Structures are given as C-alpha cells and as structure tokens.
Amino acid sequence: MISAISGSVAQSFRPPAISLAARGTESVQPKGSDSGKSSRLGALTEEQKKQVEQLKKTDREVRAHEQAHKNAGGQFTGSASFGYTVGPDGRRYAVSGEVPIDVAPVEGDPAATVSKMTIVASAALAPAKPSGQDRKVAALATSIRTEAQAELAAKSRDKLSGKDESDSKSSALSAQAAYTTGSSPEKGSQIAGSLLDLFS
C-alpha cells in the first residue's frame, strides 16, 4: 500500500484488521543456535506448518509489493514500514506495509508537476496487485497532473495570444513605414488584382 504525503502532512492508511504493527525486520525468536529453530519447527503440527508457509508467502508478497512502489517512485518515496504478526514458530512475518509518497505539486512549475505526478501515479500502480489505497493515490496524482497540464495549456495560449498582439503591432508599424515612404499596400494589391484579371 502506498500512503500519500502532501507537504509535511502524512496520510497513513493501514488495514484495520492488523493488530500488531512494528518497525524492523528482526525475529521475535530469542537469539541462540539454529537447533532451537529446528526443534521448534519440528514441534509444529501440520496445520501450523501450513500456517507458517502461508505467512512466509504473505511476507514475500508484502515486501515485493512495497519494493515495487519504492522502485517506481524513486526520490518521491520514503522508507517502507511493515505491520507484523507472529507465527506459530515464534517469528514475525510482514502482513501489511506502506510506503509514503510525496503528492504535493511542484510550486510554480507546472511542467515539473506533470513529470512528478506521472512518476507518482506510476509508482502507486507499480505492484502486480495494487490495493484500493494505491488506486486512490494514483487517481489523486492523475488529477493533480491534469490540473498542471491545464495550467501549461493556459500559459501556452497566453503566450500565443501575446505573440498575435506583437504581430499586429508589427503590421501597424509596417503600414506606418509604408505610408511614410510613400508606398501604399493598396496600390500593390490593385496591381496584383490587375495581373490576375489579365490571366483570367
């Protein structure tokens, strides 16, 4: 899962079913030799062994999911944090996770905002199975990107309309220069019109 951060406010979204949440990857099992681990695994029932295998699978999937966010989001993501549960073997397994991502627009730079939000949306949808929260963050980034694109389009239109004004000013100056020198654009068009009539 990816959590959106806008400015200095973090919006954290954790699944409500998770009761144990901690940071770190160390095992709950006391330090010691591996013989304690093998004897503990040997003491597990078949059902507990299946549960441990399922927890291992979930742990791998959760870590891969969060790593996909990190890889795609690059500089706009923070460190992954995980929620853990303790298995029947005494080890902790990641069962939920989140990666914070910056969804704040780049102040005063809509082009940079478009680029950033493209990366953010891509990062939110990077895992094989994006969560509902991942999709919300992607939608938010897409919305911000659309606003920035509209701002760029408006600036482009303003620039073009400003260019049109300068063109009309240069036409006025050209007409004034022609009047001053004694030539007239009307005479030129009359001559051109006469030539056209000759060829028809």
PDB file of N, CA and C in Angstrom, residues 93-165:
ATOM      1  N   TYR A  93       6.214 -12.042  10.782  1.00  0.00           N
ATOM      2  CA  TYR A  93       6.036 -12.023   9.333  1.00  0.00           C
ATOM      3  C   TYR A  93       5.291 -10.747   8.951  1.00  0.00           C
ATOM      4  N   ALA A  94       5.781 -10.092   7.900  1.00  0.00           N
ATOM      5  CA  ALA A  94       5.115  -8.881   7.406  1.00  0.00           C
ATOM      6  C   ALA A  94       3.779  -9.281   6.796  1.00  0.00           C
ATOM      7  N   VAL A  95       2.715  -8.648   7.273  1.00  0.00           N
ATOM      8  CA  VAL A  95       1.377  -8.930   6.749  1.00  0.00           C
ATOM      9  C   VAL A  95       0.725  -7.675   6.159  1.00  0.00           C
ATOM     10  N   SER A  96       1.358  -6.524   6.366  1.00  0.00           N
ATOM     11  CA  SER A  96       0.896  -5.276   5.754  1.00  0.00           C
ATOM     12  C   SER A  96       2.099  -4.357   5.628  1.00  0.00           C
ATOM     13  N   GLY A  97       1.954  -3.363   4.793  1.00  0.00           N
ATOM     14  CA  GLY A  97       3.051  -2.422   4.631  1.00  0.00           C
ATOM     15  C   GLY A  97       2.572  -1.159   3.964  1.00  0.00           C
ATOM     16  N   GLU A  98       3.424  -0.156   4.019  1.00  0.00           N
ATOM     17  CA  GLU A  98       3.116   1.096   3.350  1.00  0.00           C
ATOM     18  C   GLU A  98       4.403   1.823   3.010  1.00  0.00           C
ATOM     19  N   VAL A  99       4.329   2.591   1.948  1.00  0.00           N
ATOM     20  CA  VAL A  99       5.434   3.442   1.513  1.00  0.00           C
ATOM     21  C   VAL A  99       4.866   4.844   1.358  1.00  0.00           C
ATOM     22  N   PRO A 100       5.397   5.820   2.095  1.00  0.00           N
ATOM     23  CA  PRO A 100       4.905   7.190   1.909  1.00  0.00           C
ATOM     24  C   PRO A 100       5.404   7.750   0.578  1.00  0.00           C
ATOM     25  N   ILE A 101       4.565   8.546  -0.071  1.00  0.00           N
ATOM     26  CA  ILE A 101       4.950   9.170  -1.344  1.00  0.00           C
ATOM     27  C   ILE A 101       4.475  10.612  -1.357  1.00  0.00           C
ATOM     28  N   ASP A 102       5.300  11.488  -1.876  1.00  0.00           N
ATOM     29  CA  ASP A 102       5.013  12.921  -1.916  1.00  0.00           C
ATOM     30  C   ASP A 102       4.097  13.233  -3.097  1.00  0.00           C
ATOM     31  N   VAL A 103       2.893  13.709  -2.801  1.00  0.00           N
ATOM     32  CA  VAL A 103       1.934  14.060  -3.856  1.00  0.00           C
ATOM     33  C   VAL A 103       1.706  15.569  -3.941  1.00  0.00           C
ATOM     34  N   ALA A 104       2.616  16.343  -3.365  1.00  0.00           N
ATOM     35  CA  ALA A 104       2.486  17.802  -3.436  1.00  0.00           C
ATOM     36  C   ALA A 104       2.953  18.288  -4.804  1.00  0.00           C
ATOM     37  N   PRO A 105       2.200  19.204  -5.430  1.00  0.00           N
ATOM     38  CA  PRO A 105       2.649  19.759  -6.714  1.00  0.00           C
ATOM     39  C   PRO A 105       3.938  20.563  -6.530  1.00  0.00           C
ATOM     40  N   VAL A 106       4.721  20.680  -7.584  1.00  0.00           N
ATOM     41  CA  VAL A 106       5.936  21.493  -7.549  1.00  0.00           C
ATOM     42  C   VAL A 106       5.491  22.947  -7.668  1.00  0.00           C
ATOM     43  N   GLU A 107       5.753  23.715  -6.649  1.00  0.00           N
ATOM     44  CA  GLU A 107       5.281  25.098  -6.565  1.00  0.00           C
ATOM     45  C   GLU A 107       5.817  25.944  -7.716  1.00  0.00           C
ATOM     46  N   GLY A 108       4.903  26.551  -8.471  1.00  0.00           N
ATOM     47  CA  GLY A 108       5.282  27.470  -9.533  1.00  0.00           C
ATOM     48  C   GLY A 108       5.864  26.830 -10.783  1.00  0.00           C
ATOM     49  N   ASP A 109       5.821  25.506 -10.882  1.00  0.00           N
ATOM     50  CA  ASP A 109       6.401  24.830 -12.051  1.00  0.00           C
ATOM     51  C   ASP A 109       5.470  23.712 -12.519  1.00  0.00           C
ATOM     52  N   PRO A 110       4.462  24.058 -13.337  1.00  0.00           N
ATOM     53  CA  PRO A 110       3.507  23.036 -13.765  1.00  0.00           C
ATOM     54  C   PRO A 110       4.142  21.924 -14.597  1.00  0.00           C
ATOM     55  N   ALA A 111       5.189  22.228 -15.356  1.00  0.00           N
ATOM     56  CA  ALA A 111       5.846  21.183 -16.159  1.00  0.00           C
ATOM     57  C   ALA A 111       6.500  20.151 -15.246  1.00  0.00           C
ATOM     58  N   ALA A 112       7.158  20.621 -14.184  1.00  0.00           N
ATOM     59  CA  ALA A 112       7.770  19.699 -13.218  1.00  0.00           C
ATOM     60  C   ALA A 112       6.690  18.920 -12.475  1.00  0.00           C
ATOM     61  N   THR A 113       5.561  19.561 -12.210  1.00  0.00           N
ATOM     62  CA  THR A 113       4.446  18.876 -11.548  1.00  0.00           C
ATOM     63  C   THR A 113       3.914  17.752 -12.429  1.00  0.00           C
ATOM     64  N   VAL A 114       3.778  18.006 -13.719  1.00  0.00           N
ATOM     65  CA  VAL A 114       3.309  16.966 -14.647  1.00  0.00           C
ATOM     66  C   VAL A 114       4.255  15.774 -14.607  1.00  0.00           C
ATOM     67  N   SER A 115       5.538  16.047 -14.673  1.00  0.00           N
ATOM     68  CA  SER A 115       6.544  14.981 -14.649  1.00  0.00           C
ATOM     69  C   SER A 115       6.493  14.203 -13.332  1.00  0.00           C
ATOM     70  N   LYS A 116       6.433  14.933 -12.221  1.00  0.00           N
ATOM     71  CA  LYS A 116       6.411  14.303 -10.898  1.00  0.00           C
ATOM     72  C   LYS A 116       5.163  13.444 -10.718  1.00  0.00           C
ATOM     73  N   MET A 117       3.999  13.978 -11.082  1.00  0.00           N
ATOM     74  CA  MET A 117       2.753  13.237 -10.879  1.00  0.00           C
ATOM     75  C   MET A 117       2.655  12.012 -11.792  1.00  0.00           C
ATOM     76  N   THR A 118       3.321  12.056 -12.934  1.00  0.00           N
ATOM     77  CA  THR A 118       3.379  10.876 -13.798  1.00  0.00           C
ATOM     78  C   THR A 118       4.131   9.762 -13.080  1.00  0.00           C
ATOM     79  N   ILE A 119       5.237  10.121 -12.425  1.00  0.00           N
ATOM     80  CA  ILE A 119       6.023   9.142 -11.665  1.00  0.00           C
ATOM     81  C   ILE A 119       5.226   8.639 -10.473  1.00  0.00           C
ATOM     82  N   VAL A 120       4.564   9.547  -9.761  1.00  0.00           N
ATOM     83  CA  VAL A 120       3.788   9.167  -8.573  1.00  0.00           C
ATOM     84  C   VAL A 120       2.660   8.202  -8.946  1.00  0.00           C
ATOM     85  N   ALA A 121       1.927   8.509 -10.004  1.00  0.00           N
ATOM     86  CA  ALA A 121       0.829   7.627 -10.433  1.00  0.00           C
ATOM     87  C   ALA A 121       1.372   6.264 -10.838  1.00  0.00           C
ATOM     88  N   SER A 122       2.490   6.262 -11.532  1.00  0.00           N
ATOM     89  CA  SER A 122       3.120   5.009 -11.949  1.00  0.00           C
ATOM     90  C   SER A 122       3.567   4.202 -10.733  1.00  0.00           C
ATOM     91  N   ALA A 123       4.135   4.884  -9.744  1.00  0.00           N
ATOM     92  CA  ALA A 123       4.587   4.205  -8.525  1.00  0.00           C
ATOM     93  C   ALA A 123       3.414   3.614  -7.750  1.00  0.00           C
ATOM     94  N   ALA A 124       2.315   4.343  -7.711  1.00  0.00           N
ATOM     95  CA  ALA A 124       1.138   3.858  -6.979  1.00  0.00           C
ATOM     96  C   ALA A 124       0.582   2.580  -7.597  1.00  0.00           C
ATOM     97  N   LEU A 125       0.675   2.466  -8.911  1.00  0.00           N
ATOM     98  CA  LEU A 125       0.122   1.296  -9.608  1.00  0.00           C
ATOM     99  C   LEU A 125       1.191   0.261  -9.971  1.00  0.00           C
ATOM    100  N   ALA A 126       2.409   0.432  -9.469  1.00  0.00           N
ATOM    101  CA  ALA A 126       3.523  -0.447  -9.838  1.00  0.00           C
ATOM    102  C   ALA A 126       3.365  -1.903  -9.401  1.00  0.00           C
ATOM    103  N   PRO A 127       2.823  -2.192  -8.214  1.00  0.00           N
ATOM    104  CA  PRO A 127       2.716  -3.600  -7.815  1.00  0.00           C
ATOM    105  C   PRO A 127       1.783  -4.396  -8.734  1.00  0.00           C
ATOM    106  N   ALA A 128       1.977  -5.696  -8.725  1.00  0.00           N
ATOM    107  CA  ALA A 128       1.142  -6.573  -9.555  1.00  0.00           C
ATOM    108  C   ALA A 128      -0.336  -6.462  -9.178  1.00  0.00           C
ATOM    109  N   LYS A 129      -0.608  -6.306  -7.885  1.00  0.00           N
ATOM    110  CA  LYS A 129      -1.989  -6.184  -7.403  1.00  0.00           C
ATOM    111  C   LYS A 129      -2.115  -4.909  -6.571  1.00  0.00           C
ATOM    112  N   PRO A 130      -2.351  -3.752  -7.211  1.00  0.00           N
ATOM    113  CA  PRO A 130      -2.489  -2.510  -6.445  1.00  0.00           C
ATOM    114  C   PRO A 130      -3.701  -2.574  -5.513  1.00  0.00           C
ATOM    115  N   SER A 131      -3.525  -2.033  -4.315  1.00  0.00           N
ATOM    116  CA  SER A 131      -4.621  -2.003  -3.341  1.00  0.00           C
ATOM    117  C   SER A 131      -5.571  -0.858  -3.674  1.00  0.00           C
ATOM    118  N   GLY A 132      -6.682  -0.802  -2.957  1.00  0.00           N
ATOM    119  CA  GLY A 132      -7.626   0.299  -3.127  1.00  0.00           C
ATOM    120  C   GLY A 132      -6.963   1.635  -2.819  1.00  0.00           C
ATOM    121  N   GLN A 133      -6.145   1.660  -1.775  1.00  0.00           N
ATOM    122  CA  GLN A 133      -5.429   2.888  -1.419  1.00  0.00           C
ATOM    123  C   GLN A 133      -4.441   3.270  -2.519  1.00  0.00           C
ATOM    124  N   ASP A 134      -3.772   2.285  -3.100  1.00  0.00           N
ATOM    125  CA  ASP A 134      -2.844   2.556  -4.206  1.00  0.00           C
ATOM    126  C   ASP A 134      -3.586   3.237  -5.353  1.00  0.00           C
ATOM    127  N   ARG A 135      -4.771   2.745  -5.653  1.00  0.00           N
ATOM    128  CA  ARG A 135      -5.567   3.316  -6.745  1.00  0.00           C
ATOM    129  C   ARG A 135      -6.021   4.749  -6.420  1.00  0.00           C
ATOM    130  N   LYS A 136      -6.330   5.007  -5.143  1.00  0.00           N
ATOM    131  CA  LYS A 136      -6.728   6.362  -4.737  1.00  0.00           C
ATOM    132  C   LYS A 136      -5.568   7.340  -4.921  1.00  0.00           C
ATOM    133  N   VAL A 137      -4.368   6.915  -4.529  1.00  0.00           N
ATOM    134  CA  VAL A 137      -3.197   7.780  -4.678  1.00  0.00           C
ATOM    135  C   VAL A 137      -2.918   8.031  -6.160  1.00  0.00           C
ATOM    136  N   ALA A 138      -3.050   6.997  -6.981  1.00  0.00           N
ATOM    137  CA  ALA A 138      -2.847   7.155  -8.429  1.00  0.00           C
ATOM    138  C   ALA A 138      -3.867   8.135  -9.008  1.00  0.00           C
ATOM    139  N   ALA A 139      -5.118   8.039  -8.560  1.00  0.00           N
ATOM    140  CA  ALA A 139      -6.164   8.951  -9.043  1.00  0.00           C
ATOM    141  C   ALA A 139      -5.871  10.387  -8.611  1.00  0.00           C
ATOM    142  N   LEU A 140      -5.407  10.560  -7.381  1.00  0.00           N
ATOM    143  CA  LEU A 140      -5.052  11.893  -6.888  1.00  0.00           C
ATOM    144  C   LEU A 140      -3.907  12.477  -7.720  1.00  0.00           C
ATOM    145  N   ALA A 141      -2.874  11.677  -7.965  1.00  0.00           N
ATOM    146  CA  ALA A 141      -1.731  12.142  -8.765  1.00  0.00           C
ATOM    147  C   ALA A 141      -2.171  12.491 -10.184  1.00  0.00           C
ATOM    148  N   THR A 142      -3.052  11.687 -10.745  1.00  0.00           N
ATOM    149  CA  THR A 142      -3.556  11.950 -12.099  1.00  0.00           C
ATOM    150  C   THR A 142      -4.347  13.252 -12.134  1.00  0.00           C
ATOM    151  N   SER A 143      -5.130  13.495 -11.103  1.00  0.00           N
ATOM    152  CA  SER A 143      -5.910  14.733 -11.012  1.00  0.00           C
ATOM    153  C   SER A 143      -4.992  15.956 -10.921  1.00  0.00           C
ATOM    154  N   ILE A 144      -3.969  15.863 -10.090  1.00  0.00           N
ATOM    155  CA  ILE A 144      -3.017  16.971  -9.946  1.00  0.00           C
ATOM    156  C   ILE A 144      -2.271  17.192 -11.264  1.00  0.00           C
ATOM    157  N   ARG A 145      -1.911  16.092 -11.930  1.00  0.00           N
ATOM    158  CA  ARG A 145      -1.217  16.196 -13.223  1.00  0.00           C
ATOM    159  C   ARG A 145      -2.116  16.883 -14.257  1.00  0.00           C
ATOM    160  N   THR A 146      -3.403  16.533 -14.275  1.00  0.00           N
ATOM    161  CA  THR A 146      -4.348  17.141 -15.216  1.00  0.00           C
ATOM    162  C   THR A 146      -4.466  18.645 -14.977  1.00  0.00           C
ATOM    163  N   GLU A 147      -4.521  19.050 -13.710  1.00  0.00           N
ATOM    164  CA  GLU A 147      -4.577  20.480 -13.382  1.00  0.00           C
ATOM    165  C   GLU A 147      -3.317  21.195 -13.874  1.00  0.00           C
ATOM    166  N   ALA A 148      -2.165  20.562 -13.678  1.00  0.00           N
ATOM    167  CA  ALA A 148      -0.900  21.165 -14.115  1.00  0.00           C
ATOM    168  C   ALA A 148      -0.844  21.257 -15.640  1.00  0.00           C
ATOM    169  N   GLN A 149      -1.363  20.234 -16.325  1.00  0.00           N
ATOM    170  CA  GLN A 149      -1.403  20.270 -17.794  1.00  0.00           C
ATOM    171  C   GLN A 149      -2.315  21.397 -18.281  1.00  0.00           C
ATOM    172  N   ALA A 150      -3.433  21.604 -17.586  1.00  0.00           N
ATOM    173  CA  ALA A 150      -4.346  22.696 -17.946  1.00  0.00           C
ATOM    174  C   ALA A 150      -3.664  24.047 -17.738  1.00  0.00           C
ATOM    175  N   GLU A 151      -2.897  24.146 -16.665  1.00  0.00           N
ATOM    176  CA  GLU A 151      -2.165  25.387 -16.402  1.00  0.00           C
ATOM    177  C   GLU A 151      -1.121  25.639 -17.498  1.00  0.00           C
ATOM    178  N   LEU A 152      -0.436  24.575 -17.918  1.00  0.00           N
ATOM    179  CA  LEU A 152       0.534  24.703 -19.017  1.00  0.00           C
ATOM    180  C   LEU A 152      -0.149  25.137 -20.311  1.00  0.00           C
ATOM    181  N   ALA A 153      -1.301  24.550 -20.597  1.00  0.00           N
ATOM    182  CA  ALA A 153      -2.043  24.902 -21.814  1.00  0.00           C
ATOM    183  C   ALA A 153      -2.482  26.364 -21.774  1.00  0.00           C
ATOM    184  N   ALA A 154      -2.928  26.815 -20.602  1.00  0.00           N
ATOM    185  CA  ALA A 154      -3.346  28.215 -20.462  1.00  0.00           C
ATOM    186  C   ALA A 154      -2.162  29.153 -20.675  1.00  0.00           C
ATOM    187  N   LYS A 155      -1.006  28.784 -20.120  1.00  0.00           N
ATOM    188  CA  LYS A 155       0.191  29.609 -20.315  1.00  0.00           C
ATOM    189  C   LYS A 155       0.575  29.645 -21.788  1.00  0.00           C
ATOM    190  N   SER A 156       0.450  28.514 -22.449  1.00  0.00           N
ATOM    191  CA  SER A 156       0.781  28.434 -23.875  1.00  0.00           C
ATOM    192  C   SER A 156      -0.160  29.316 -24.695  1.00  0.00           C
ATOM    193  N   ARG A 157      -1.457  29.262 -24.364  1.00  0.00           N
ATOM    194  CA  ARG A 157      -2.435  30.111 -25.064  1.00  0.00           C
ATOM    195  C   ARG A 157      -2.133  31.590 -24.837  1.00  0.00           C
ATOM    196  N   ASP A 158      -1.803  31.927 -23.593  1.00  0.00           N
ATOM    197  CA  ASP A 158      -1.474  33.320 -23.282  1.00  0.00           C
ATOM    198  C   ASP A 158      -0.252  33.776 -24.068  1.00  0.00           C
ATOM    199  N   LYS A 159       0.712  32.893 -24.161  1.00  0.00           N
ATOM    200  CA  LYS A 159       1.928  33.214 -24.900  1.00  0.00           C
ATOM    201  C   LYS A 159       1.613  33.435 -26.377  1.00  0.00           C
ATOM    202  N   LEU A 160       0.785  32.554 -26.927  1.00  0.00           N
ATOM    203  CA  LEU A 160       0.410  32.687 -28.335  1.00  0.00           C
ATOM    204  C   LEU A 160      -0.406  33.945 -28.580  1.00  0.00           C
ATOM    205  N   SER A 161      -1.338  34.244 -27.699  1.00  0.00           N
ATOM    206  CA  SER A 161      -2.142  35.454 -27.882  1.00  0.00           C
ATOM    207  C   SER A 161      -1.277  36.689 -27.699  1.00  0.00           C
ATOM    208  N   GLY A 162      -0.292  36.642 -26.857  1.00  0.00           N
ATOM    209  CA  GLY A 162       0.659  37.745 -26.713  1.00  0.00           C
ATOM    210  C   GLY A 162       1.478  37.899 -27.973  1.00  0.00           C
ATOM    211  N   LYS A 163       1.793  36.801 -28.631  1.00  0.00           N
ATOM    212  CA  LYS A 163       2.550  36.819 -29.878  1.00  0.00           C
ATOM    213  C   LYS A 163       1.700  37.429 -30.991  1.00  0.00           C
ATOM    214  N   ASP A 164       0.400  37.117 -31.003  1.00  0.00           N
ATOM    215  CA  ASP A 164      -0.508  37.684 -32.005  1.00  0.00           C
ATOM    216  C   ASP A 164      -0.578  39.197 -31.867  1.00  0.00           C
ATOM    217  N   GLU A 165      -0.577  39.696 -30.629  1.00  0.00           N
ATOM    218  CA  GLU A 165      -0.606  41.135 -30.403  1.00  0.00           C
ATOM    219  C   GLU A 165       0.654  41.773 -30.957  1.00  0.00           C
TER     220      GLU A 165
END
